[in-house]
PDB file of C-alpha atoms in Angstrom:
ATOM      1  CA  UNK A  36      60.845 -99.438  37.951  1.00 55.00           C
ATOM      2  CA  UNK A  37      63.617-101.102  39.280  1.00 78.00           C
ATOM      3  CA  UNK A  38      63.765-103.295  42.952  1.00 85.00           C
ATOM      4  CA  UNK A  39      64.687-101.312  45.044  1.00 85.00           C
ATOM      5  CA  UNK A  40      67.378-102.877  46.583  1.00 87.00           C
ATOM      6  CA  UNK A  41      66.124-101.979  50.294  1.00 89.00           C
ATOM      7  CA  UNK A  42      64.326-105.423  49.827  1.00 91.00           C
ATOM      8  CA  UNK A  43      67.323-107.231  50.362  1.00 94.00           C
ATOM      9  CA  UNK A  44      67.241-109.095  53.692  1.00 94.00           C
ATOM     10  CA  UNK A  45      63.113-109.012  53.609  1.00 94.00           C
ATOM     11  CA  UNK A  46      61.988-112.219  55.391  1.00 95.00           C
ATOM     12  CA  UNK A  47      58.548-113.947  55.052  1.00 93.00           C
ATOM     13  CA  UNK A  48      57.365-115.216  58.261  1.00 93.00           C
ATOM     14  CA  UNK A  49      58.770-118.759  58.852  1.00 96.00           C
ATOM     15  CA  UNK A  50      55.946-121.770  57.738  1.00 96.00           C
ATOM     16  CA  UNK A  51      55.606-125.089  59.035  1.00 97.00           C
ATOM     17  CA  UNK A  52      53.777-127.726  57.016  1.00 96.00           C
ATOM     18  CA  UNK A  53      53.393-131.392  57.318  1.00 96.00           C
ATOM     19  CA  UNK A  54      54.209-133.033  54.284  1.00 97.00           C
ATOM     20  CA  UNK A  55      51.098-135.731  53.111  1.00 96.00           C
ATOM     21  CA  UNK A  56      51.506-139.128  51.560  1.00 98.00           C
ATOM     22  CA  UNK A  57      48.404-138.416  49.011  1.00 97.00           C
ATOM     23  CA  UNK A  58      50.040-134.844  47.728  1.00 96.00           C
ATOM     24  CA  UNK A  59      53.362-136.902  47.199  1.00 98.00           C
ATOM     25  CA  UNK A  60      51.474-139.459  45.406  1.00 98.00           C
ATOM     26  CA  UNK A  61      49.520-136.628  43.158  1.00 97.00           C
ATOM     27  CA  UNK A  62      53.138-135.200  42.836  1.00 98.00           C
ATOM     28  CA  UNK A  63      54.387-138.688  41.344  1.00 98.00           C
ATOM     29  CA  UNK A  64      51.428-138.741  39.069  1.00 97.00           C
ATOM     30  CA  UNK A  65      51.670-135.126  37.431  1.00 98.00           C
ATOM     31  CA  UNK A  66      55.748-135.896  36.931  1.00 98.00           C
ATOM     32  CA  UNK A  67      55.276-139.317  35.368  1.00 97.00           C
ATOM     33  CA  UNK A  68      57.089-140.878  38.317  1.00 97.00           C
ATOM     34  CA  UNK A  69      56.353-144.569  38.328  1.00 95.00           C
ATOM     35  CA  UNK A  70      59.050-146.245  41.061  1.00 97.00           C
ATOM     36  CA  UNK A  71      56.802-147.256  43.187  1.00 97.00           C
ATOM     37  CA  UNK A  72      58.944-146.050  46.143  1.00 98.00           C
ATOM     38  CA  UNK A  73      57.416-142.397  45.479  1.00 98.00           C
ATOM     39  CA  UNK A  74      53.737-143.740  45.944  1.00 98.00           C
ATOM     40  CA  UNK A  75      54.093-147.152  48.300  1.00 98.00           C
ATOM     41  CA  UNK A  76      55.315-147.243  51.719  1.00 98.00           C
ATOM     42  CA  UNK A  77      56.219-150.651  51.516  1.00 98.00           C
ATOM     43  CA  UNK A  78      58.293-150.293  48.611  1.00 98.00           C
ATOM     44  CA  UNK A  79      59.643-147.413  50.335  1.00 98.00           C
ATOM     45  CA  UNK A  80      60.820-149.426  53.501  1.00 98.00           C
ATOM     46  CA  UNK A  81      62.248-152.380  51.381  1.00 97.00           C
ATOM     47  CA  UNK A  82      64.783-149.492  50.035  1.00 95.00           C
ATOM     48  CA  UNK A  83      65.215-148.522  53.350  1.00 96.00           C
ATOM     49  CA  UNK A  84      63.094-145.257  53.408  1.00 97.00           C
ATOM     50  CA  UNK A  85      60.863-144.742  56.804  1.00 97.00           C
ATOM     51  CA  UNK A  86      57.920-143.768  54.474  1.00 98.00           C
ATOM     52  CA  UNK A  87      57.801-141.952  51.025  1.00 98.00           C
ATOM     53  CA  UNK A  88      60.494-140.099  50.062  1.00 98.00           C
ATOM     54  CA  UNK A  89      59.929-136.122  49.650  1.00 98.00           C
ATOM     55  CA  UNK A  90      61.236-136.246  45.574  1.00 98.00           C
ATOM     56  CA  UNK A  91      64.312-133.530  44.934  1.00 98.00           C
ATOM     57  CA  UNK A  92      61.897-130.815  43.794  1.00 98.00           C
ATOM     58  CA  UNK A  93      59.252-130.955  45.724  1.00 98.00           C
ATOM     59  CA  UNK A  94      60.680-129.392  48.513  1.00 97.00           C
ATOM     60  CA  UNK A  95      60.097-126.233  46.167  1.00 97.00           C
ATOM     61  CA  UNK A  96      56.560-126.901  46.554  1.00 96.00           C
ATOM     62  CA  UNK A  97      55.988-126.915  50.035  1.00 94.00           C
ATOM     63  CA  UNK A  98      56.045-122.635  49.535  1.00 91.00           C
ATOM     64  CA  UNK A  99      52.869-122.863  47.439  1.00 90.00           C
ATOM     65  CA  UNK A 100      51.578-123.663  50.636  1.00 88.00           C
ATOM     66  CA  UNK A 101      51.362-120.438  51.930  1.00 91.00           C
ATOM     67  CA  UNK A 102      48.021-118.512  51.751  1.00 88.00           C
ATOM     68  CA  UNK A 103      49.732-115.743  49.592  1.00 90.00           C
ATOM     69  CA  UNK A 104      52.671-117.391  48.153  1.00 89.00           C
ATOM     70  CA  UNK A 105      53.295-114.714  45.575  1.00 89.00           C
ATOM     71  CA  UNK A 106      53.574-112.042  48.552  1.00 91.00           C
ATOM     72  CA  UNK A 107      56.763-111.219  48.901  1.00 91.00           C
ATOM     73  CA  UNK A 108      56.550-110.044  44.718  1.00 92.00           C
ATOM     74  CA  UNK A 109      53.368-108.208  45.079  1.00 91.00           C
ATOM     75  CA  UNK A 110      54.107-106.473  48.032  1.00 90.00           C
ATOM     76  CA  UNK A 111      57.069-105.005  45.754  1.00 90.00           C
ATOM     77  CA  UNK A 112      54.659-104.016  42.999  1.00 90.00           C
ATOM     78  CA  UNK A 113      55.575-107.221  40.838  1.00 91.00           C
ATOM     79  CA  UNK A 114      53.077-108.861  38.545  1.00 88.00           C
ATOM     80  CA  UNK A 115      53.409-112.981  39.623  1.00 86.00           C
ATOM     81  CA  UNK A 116      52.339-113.384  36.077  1.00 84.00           C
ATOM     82  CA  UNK A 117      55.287-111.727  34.254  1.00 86.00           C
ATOM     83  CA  UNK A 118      58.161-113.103  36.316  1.00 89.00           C
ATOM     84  CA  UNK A 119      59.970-116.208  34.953  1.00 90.00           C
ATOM     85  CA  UNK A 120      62.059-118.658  36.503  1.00 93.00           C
ATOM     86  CA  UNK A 121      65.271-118.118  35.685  1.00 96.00           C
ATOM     87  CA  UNK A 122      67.635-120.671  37.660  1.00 98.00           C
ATOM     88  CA  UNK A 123      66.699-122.946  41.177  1.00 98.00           C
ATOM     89  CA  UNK A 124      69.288-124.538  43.331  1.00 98.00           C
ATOM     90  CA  UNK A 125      68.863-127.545  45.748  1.00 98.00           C
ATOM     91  CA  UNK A 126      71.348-128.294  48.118  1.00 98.00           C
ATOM     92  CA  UNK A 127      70.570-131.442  50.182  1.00 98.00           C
ATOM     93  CA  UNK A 128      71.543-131.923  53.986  1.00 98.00           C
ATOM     94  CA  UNK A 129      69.139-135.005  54.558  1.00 98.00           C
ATOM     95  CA  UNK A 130      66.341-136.835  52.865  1.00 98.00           C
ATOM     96  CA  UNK A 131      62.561-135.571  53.977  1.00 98.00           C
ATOM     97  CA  UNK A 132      59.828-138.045  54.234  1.00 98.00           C
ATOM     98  CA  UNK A 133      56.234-138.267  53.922  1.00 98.00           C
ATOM     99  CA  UNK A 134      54.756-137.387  57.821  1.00 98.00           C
ATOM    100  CA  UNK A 135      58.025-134.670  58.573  1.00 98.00           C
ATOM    101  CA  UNK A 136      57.164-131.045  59.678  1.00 98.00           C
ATOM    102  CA  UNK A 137      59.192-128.984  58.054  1.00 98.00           C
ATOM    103  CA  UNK A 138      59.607-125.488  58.575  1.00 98.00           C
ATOM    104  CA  UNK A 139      60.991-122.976  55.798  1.00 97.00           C
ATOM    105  CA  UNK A 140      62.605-120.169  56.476  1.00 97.00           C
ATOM    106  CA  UNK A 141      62.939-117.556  53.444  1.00 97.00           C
ATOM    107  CA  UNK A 142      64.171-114.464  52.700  1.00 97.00           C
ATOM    108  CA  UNK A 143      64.851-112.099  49.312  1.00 96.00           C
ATOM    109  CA  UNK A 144      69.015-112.958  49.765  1.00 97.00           C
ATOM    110  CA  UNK A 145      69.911-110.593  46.420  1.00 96.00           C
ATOM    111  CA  UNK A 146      68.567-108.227  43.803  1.00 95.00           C
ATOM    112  CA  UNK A 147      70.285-107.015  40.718  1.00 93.00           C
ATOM    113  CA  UNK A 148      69.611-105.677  37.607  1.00 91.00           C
ATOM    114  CA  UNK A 149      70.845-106.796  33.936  1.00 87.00           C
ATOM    115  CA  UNK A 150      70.901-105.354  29.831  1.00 79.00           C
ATOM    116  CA  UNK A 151      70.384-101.606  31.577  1.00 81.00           C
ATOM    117  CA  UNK A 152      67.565-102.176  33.641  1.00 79.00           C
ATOM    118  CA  UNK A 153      65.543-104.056  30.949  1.00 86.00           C
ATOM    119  CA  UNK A 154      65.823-107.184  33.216  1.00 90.00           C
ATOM    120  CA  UNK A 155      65.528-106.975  37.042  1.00 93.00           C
ATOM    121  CA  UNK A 156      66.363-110.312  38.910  1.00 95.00           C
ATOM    122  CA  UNK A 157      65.679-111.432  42.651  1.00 96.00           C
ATOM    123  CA  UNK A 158      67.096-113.858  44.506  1.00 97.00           C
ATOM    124  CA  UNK A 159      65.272-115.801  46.858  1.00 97.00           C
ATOM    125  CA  UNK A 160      67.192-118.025  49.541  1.00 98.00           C
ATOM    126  CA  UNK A 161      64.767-120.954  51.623  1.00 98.00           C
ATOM    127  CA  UNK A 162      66.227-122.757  54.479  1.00 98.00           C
ATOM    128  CA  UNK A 163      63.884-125.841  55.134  1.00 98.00           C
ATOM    129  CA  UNK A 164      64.720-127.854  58.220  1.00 98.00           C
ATOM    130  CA  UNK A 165      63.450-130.417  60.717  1.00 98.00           C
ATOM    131  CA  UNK A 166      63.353-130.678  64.468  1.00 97.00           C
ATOM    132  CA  UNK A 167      66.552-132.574  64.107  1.00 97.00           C
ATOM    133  CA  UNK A 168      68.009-130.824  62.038  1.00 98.00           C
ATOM    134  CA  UNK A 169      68.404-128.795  58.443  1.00 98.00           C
ATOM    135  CA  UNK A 170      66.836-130.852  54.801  1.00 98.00           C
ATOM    136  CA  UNK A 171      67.930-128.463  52.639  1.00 98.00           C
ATOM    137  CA  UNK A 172      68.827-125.223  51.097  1.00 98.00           C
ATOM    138  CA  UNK A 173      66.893-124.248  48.210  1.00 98.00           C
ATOM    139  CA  UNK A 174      67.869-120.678  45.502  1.00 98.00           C
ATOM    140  CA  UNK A 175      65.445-119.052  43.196  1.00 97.00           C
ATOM    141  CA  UNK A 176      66.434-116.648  40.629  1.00 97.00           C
ATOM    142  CA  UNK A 177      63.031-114.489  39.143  1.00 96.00           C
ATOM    143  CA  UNK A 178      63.648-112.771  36.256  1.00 94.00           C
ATOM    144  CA  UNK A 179      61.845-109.449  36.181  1.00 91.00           C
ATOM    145  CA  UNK A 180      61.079-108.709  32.369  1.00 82.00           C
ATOM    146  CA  UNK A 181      60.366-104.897  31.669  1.00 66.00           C
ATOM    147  CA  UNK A 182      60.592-103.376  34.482  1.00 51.00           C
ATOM    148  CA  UNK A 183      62.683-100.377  33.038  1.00 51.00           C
ATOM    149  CA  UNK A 184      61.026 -97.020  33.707  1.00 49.00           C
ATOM    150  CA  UNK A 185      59.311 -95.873  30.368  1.00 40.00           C
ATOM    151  CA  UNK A 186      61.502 -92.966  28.605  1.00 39.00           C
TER     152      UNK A 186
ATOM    153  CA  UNK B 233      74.483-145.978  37.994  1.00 78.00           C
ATOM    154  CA  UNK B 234      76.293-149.432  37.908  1.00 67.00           C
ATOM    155  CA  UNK B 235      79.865-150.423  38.277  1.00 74.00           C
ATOM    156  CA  UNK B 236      82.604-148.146  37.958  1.00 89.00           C
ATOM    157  CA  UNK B 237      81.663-144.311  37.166  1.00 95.00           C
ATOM    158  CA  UNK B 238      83.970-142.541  34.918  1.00 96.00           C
ATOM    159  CA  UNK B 239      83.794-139.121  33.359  1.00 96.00           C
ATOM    160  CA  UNK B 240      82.522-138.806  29.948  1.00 97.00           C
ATOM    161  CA  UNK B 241      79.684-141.303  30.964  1.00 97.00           C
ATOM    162  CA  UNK B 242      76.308-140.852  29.714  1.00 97.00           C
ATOM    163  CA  UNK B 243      73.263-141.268  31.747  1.00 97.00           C
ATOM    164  CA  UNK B 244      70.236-143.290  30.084  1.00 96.00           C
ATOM    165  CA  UNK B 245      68.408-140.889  28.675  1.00 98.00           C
ATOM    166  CA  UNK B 246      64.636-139.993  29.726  1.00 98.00           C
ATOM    167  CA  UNK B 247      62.078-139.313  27.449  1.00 98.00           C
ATOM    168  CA  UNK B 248      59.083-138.197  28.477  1.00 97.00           C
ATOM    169  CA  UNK B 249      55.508-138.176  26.521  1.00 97.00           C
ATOM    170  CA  UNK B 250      54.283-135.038  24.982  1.00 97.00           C
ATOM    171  CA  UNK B 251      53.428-132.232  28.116  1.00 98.00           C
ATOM    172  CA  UNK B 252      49.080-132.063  27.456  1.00 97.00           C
ATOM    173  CA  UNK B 253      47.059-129.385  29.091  1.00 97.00           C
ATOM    174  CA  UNK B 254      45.677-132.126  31.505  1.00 97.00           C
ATOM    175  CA  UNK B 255      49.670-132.905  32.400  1.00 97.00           C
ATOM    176  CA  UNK B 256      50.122-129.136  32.979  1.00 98.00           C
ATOM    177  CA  UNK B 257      46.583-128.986  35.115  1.00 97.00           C
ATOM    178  CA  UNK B 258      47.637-132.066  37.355  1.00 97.00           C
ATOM    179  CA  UNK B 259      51.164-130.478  38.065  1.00 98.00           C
ATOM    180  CA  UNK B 260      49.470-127.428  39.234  1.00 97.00           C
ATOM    181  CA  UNK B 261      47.225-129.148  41.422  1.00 96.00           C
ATOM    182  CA  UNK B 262      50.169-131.174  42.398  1.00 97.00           C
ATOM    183  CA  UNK B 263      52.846-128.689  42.829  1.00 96.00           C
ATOM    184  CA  UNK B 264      50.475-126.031  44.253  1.00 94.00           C
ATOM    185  CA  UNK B 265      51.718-123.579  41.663  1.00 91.00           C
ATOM    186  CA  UNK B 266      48.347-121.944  40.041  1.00 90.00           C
ATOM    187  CA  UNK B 267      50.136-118.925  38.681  1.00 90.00           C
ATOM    188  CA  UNK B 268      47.358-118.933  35.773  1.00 92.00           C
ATOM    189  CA  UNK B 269      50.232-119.070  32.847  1.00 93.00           C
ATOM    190  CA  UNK B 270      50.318-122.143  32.662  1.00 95.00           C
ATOM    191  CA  UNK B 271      46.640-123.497  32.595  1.00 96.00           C
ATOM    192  CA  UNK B 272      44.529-120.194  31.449  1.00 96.00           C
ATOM    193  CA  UNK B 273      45.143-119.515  27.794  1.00 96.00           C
ATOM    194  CA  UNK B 274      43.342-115.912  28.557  1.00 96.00           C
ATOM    195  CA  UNK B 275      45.448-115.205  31.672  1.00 94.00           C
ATOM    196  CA  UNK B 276      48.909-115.797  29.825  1.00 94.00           C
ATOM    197  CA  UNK B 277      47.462-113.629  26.753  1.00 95.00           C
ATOM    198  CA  UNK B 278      46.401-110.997  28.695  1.00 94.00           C
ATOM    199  CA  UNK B 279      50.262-110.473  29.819  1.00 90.00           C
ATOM    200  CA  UNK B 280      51.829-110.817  26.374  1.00 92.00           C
ATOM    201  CA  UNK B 281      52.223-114.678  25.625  1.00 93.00           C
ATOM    202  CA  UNK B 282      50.990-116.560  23.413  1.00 95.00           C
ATOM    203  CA  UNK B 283      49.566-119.665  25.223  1.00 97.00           C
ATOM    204  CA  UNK B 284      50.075-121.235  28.130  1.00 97.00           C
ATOM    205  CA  UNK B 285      53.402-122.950  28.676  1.00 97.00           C
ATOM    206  CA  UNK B 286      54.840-125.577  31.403  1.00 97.00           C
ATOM    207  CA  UNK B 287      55.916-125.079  34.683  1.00 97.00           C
ATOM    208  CA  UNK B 288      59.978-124.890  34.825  1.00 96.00           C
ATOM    209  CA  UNK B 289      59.918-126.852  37.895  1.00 97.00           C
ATOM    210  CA  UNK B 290      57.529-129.392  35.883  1.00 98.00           C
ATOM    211  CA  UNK B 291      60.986-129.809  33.715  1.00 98.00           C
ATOM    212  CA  UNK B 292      63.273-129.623  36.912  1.00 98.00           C
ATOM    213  CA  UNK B 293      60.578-133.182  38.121  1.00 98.00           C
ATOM    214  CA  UNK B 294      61.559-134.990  34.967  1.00 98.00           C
ATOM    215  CA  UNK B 295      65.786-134.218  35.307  1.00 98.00           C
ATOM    216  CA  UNK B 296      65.110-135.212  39.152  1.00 98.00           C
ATOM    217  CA  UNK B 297      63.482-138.600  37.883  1.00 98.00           C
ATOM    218  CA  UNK B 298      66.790-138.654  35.509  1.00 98.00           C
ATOM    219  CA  UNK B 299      68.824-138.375  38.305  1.00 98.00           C
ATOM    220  CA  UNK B 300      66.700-140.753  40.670  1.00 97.00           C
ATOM    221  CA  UNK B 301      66.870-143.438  38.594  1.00 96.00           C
ATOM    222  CA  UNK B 302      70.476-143.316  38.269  1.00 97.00           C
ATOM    223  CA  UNK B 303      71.069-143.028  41.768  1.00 96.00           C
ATOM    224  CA  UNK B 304      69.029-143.608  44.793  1.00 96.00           C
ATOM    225  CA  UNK B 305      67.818-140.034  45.482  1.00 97.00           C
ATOM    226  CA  UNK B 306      69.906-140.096  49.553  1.00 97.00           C
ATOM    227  CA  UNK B 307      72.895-139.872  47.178  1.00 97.00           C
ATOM    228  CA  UNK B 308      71.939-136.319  45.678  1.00 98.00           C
ATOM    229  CA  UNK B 309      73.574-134.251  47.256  1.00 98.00           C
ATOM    230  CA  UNK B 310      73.580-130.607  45.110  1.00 98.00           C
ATOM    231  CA  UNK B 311      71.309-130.213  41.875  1.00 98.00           C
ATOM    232  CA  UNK B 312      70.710-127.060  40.046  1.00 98.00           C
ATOM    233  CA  UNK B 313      69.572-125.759  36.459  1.00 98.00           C
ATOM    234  CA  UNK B 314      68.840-122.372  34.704  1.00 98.00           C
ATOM    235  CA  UNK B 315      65.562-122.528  32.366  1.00 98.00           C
ATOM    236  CA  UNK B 316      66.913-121.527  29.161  1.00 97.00           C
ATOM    237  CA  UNK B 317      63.883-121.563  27.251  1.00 97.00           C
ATOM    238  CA  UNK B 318      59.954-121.899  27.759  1.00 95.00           C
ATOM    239  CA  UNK B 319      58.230-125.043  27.290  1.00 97.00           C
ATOM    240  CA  UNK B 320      54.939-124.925  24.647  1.00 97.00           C
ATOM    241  CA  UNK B 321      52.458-127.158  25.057  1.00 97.00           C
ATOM    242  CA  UNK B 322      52.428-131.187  23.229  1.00 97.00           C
ATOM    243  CA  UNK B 323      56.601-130.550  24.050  1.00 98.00           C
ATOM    244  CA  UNK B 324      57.629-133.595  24.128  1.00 98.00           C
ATOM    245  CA  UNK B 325      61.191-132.971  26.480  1.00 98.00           C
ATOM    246  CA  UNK B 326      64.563-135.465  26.435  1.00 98.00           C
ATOM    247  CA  UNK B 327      66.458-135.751  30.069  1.00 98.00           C
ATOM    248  CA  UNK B 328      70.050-135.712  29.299  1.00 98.00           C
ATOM    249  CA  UNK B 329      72.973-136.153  31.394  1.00 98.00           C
ATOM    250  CA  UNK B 330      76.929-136.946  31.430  1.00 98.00           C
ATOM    251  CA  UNK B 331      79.266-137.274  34.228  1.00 98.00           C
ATOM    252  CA  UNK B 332      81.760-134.227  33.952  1.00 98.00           C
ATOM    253  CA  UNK B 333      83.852-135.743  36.750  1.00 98.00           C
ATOM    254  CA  UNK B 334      84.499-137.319  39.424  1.00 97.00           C
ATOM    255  CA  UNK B 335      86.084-136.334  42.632  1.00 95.00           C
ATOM    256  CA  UNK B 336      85.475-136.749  46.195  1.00 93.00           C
ATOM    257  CA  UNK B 337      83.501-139.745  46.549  1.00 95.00           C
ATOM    258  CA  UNK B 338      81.030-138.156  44.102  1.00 97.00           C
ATOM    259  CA  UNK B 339      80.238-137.742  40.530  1.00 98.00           C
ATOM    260  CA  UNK B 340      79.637-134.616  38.740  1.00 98.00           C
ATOM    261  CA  UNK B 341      76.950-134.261  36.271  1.00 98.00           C
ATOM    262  CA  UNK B 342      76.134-131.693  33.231  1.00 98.00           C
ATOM    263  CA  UNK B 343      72.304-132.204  32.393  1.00 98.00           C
ATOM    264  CA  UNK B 344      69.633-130.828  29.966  1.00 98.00           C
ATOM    265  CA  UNK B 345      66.196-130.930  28.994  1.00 98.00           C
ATOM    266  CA  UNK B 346      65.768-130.682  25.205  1.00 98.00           C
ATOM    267  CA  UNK B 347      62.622-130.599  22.615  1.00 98.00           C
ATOM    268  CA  UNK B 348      62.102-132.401  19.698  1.00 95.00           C
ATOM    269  CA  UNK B 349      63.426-129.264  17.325  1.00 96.00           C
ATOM    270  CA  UNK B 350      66.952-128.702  19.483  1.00 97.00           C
ATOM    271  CA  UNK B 351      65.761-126.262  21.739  1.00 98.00           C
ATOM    272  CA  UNK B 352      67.346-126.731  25.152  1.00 98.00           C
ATOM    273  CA  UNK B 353      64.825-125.437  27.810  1.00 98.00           C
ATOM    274  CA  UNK B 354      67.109-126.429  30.966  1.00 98.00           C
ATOM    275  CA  UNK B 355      70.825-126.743  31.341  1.00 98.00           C
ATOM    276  CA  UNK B 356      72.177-127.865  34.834  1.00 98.00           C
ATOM    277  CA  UNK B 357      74.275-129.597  37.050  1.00 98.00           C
ATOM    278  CA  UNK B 358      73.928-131.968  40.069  1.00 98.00           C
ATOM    279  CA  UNK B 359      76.539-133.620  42.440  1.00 98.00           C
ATOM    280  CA  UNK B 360      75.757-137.397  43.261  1.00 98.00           C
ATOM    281  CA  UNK B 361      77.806-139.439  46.314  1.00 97.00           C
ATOM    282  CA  UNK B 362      79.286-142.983  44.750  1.00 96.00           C
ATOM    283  CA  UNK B 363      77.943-144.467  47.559  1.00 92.00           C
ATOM    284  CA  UNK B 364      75.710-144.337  50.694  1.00 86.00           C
ATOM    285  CA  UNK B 365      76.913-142.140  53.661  1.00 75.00           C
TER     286      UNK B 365
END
């Protein structure tokens, strides 16, 4: 079964979360990330951070946050546990820090279908931003695998 | 990054210790990511693979740290990869990069993640500022 393409444009209801020193600092652990900027505030501020510095990729995290974060895929009859990541795209408009609320706002931006509908692939497009202003624009490509209809 | 940037630079390269089930556990935890293929051996057999295997984003960390510790991380201003290949367990992954160019007050980067036996699992890009803003 293909996505059907009437899910382009589908937007998950905004989230706000408040981003915590200690999941930053289990985030530096799991990625082998010893500067001690990522886990001590001081070290932060002599770099001239306000507090710890959200890393580049975590800002993908902050979706897991959700209660469902797999929604938007099961609620178009995909399996979380057969899509793979196929590409992700960070653009940065300002640094995030340890303490910010930031609210993403995501919706399914594309869907298209590759090799003659042996591969499907959505597009997912997340604006996160701050009360004063946007932190960053982040694109997921899913890759779909067999989700041609069975001859 | 130190002195003058040129194209055809290489970045130091970052290699990271072999990915363990307890790495691929903690990231989980970390990242919030529990989709079960990559911590329960059963759950990613019971969809047609063989094991479990690492988070992409656990390989998109490591280029970030490759990046970060070439630049202070306010300079990033773009960064993006496609995830060319899965990740097995015990992997033990090389962060590459070059600069391609630069232009605009910034330098442009090709970068990769690659295993011991050649296999290149992310290929990417990422635009860094030469200096503060």
């Amino acid at each position: 079964m293909a996505i059907d393409t009437a899910a382009v444009g589908t937007r998950s209801p905004d989230l706000t979360v408040e981003v915590g020193r200690g999941r930053l600092r289990l985030f530096a652990r799991a990625t082998g990330e010893h500067d001690p900027v990522y886990t001590d505030p001081a070290a932060a501020r002599a770099e001239g951070h306000r507090d710890l510095p959200v890393p580049p990729t975590f800002l993908f995290c902050l979706e897991m946050d959700r209660d469902d974060p797999w929604a938007y895929l099961t609620g178009l009859g995909i399996d979380p546990r057969r899509i793979l990541h196929g590409e992700q795209r960070f653009t940065y408009h300002a640094m995030a820090y340890a303490g910010d609320r930031l609210t993403l706002a995501a919706h399914i931006s594309d869907v298209y279908t590759k090799k003659g509908g042996a591969l499907d692939f959505l597009v997912r497009t997340v604006e996160v931003t701050r009360a004063d202003g946007p932190v960053a624009t982040l694109t997921t490509v899913l890759v779909v695998p067999g989700s041609r209809d069975a001859p | 990054m130190n002195g003058r940037v040129r194209a055809g630079d290489p970045l130091p390269p970052l290699r990271v210790p072999a990915i363990s089930r307890t790495t691929l556990a903690l990231y989980a935890g970390a990242s919030g990511d529990y989709n079960p293929v990559h911590v329960d051996a059963d759950a990613a057999r019971e969809v047609g693979f063989e094991d479990v295997f690492a988070h992409g984003m656990l390989s998109m960390a490591y280029l970030g740290r490759l990046l970060t510790g070439w630049a202070p991380q306010r300079r990033v201003r773009s960064y993006g990869v496609r995830f060319t290949a899965m990740t097995p367990p015990h992997a033990e992954p090389v962060c590459t990069g070059t600069v391609s160019a630069v232009q605009d007050g910034a330098a442009h980067l090709d970068i990769a993640v690659t295993l011991a036996d050649g296999t290149v699992t992310l290929r990417g890009t990422a635009v860094i500022a030469l200096a503060d803003e």
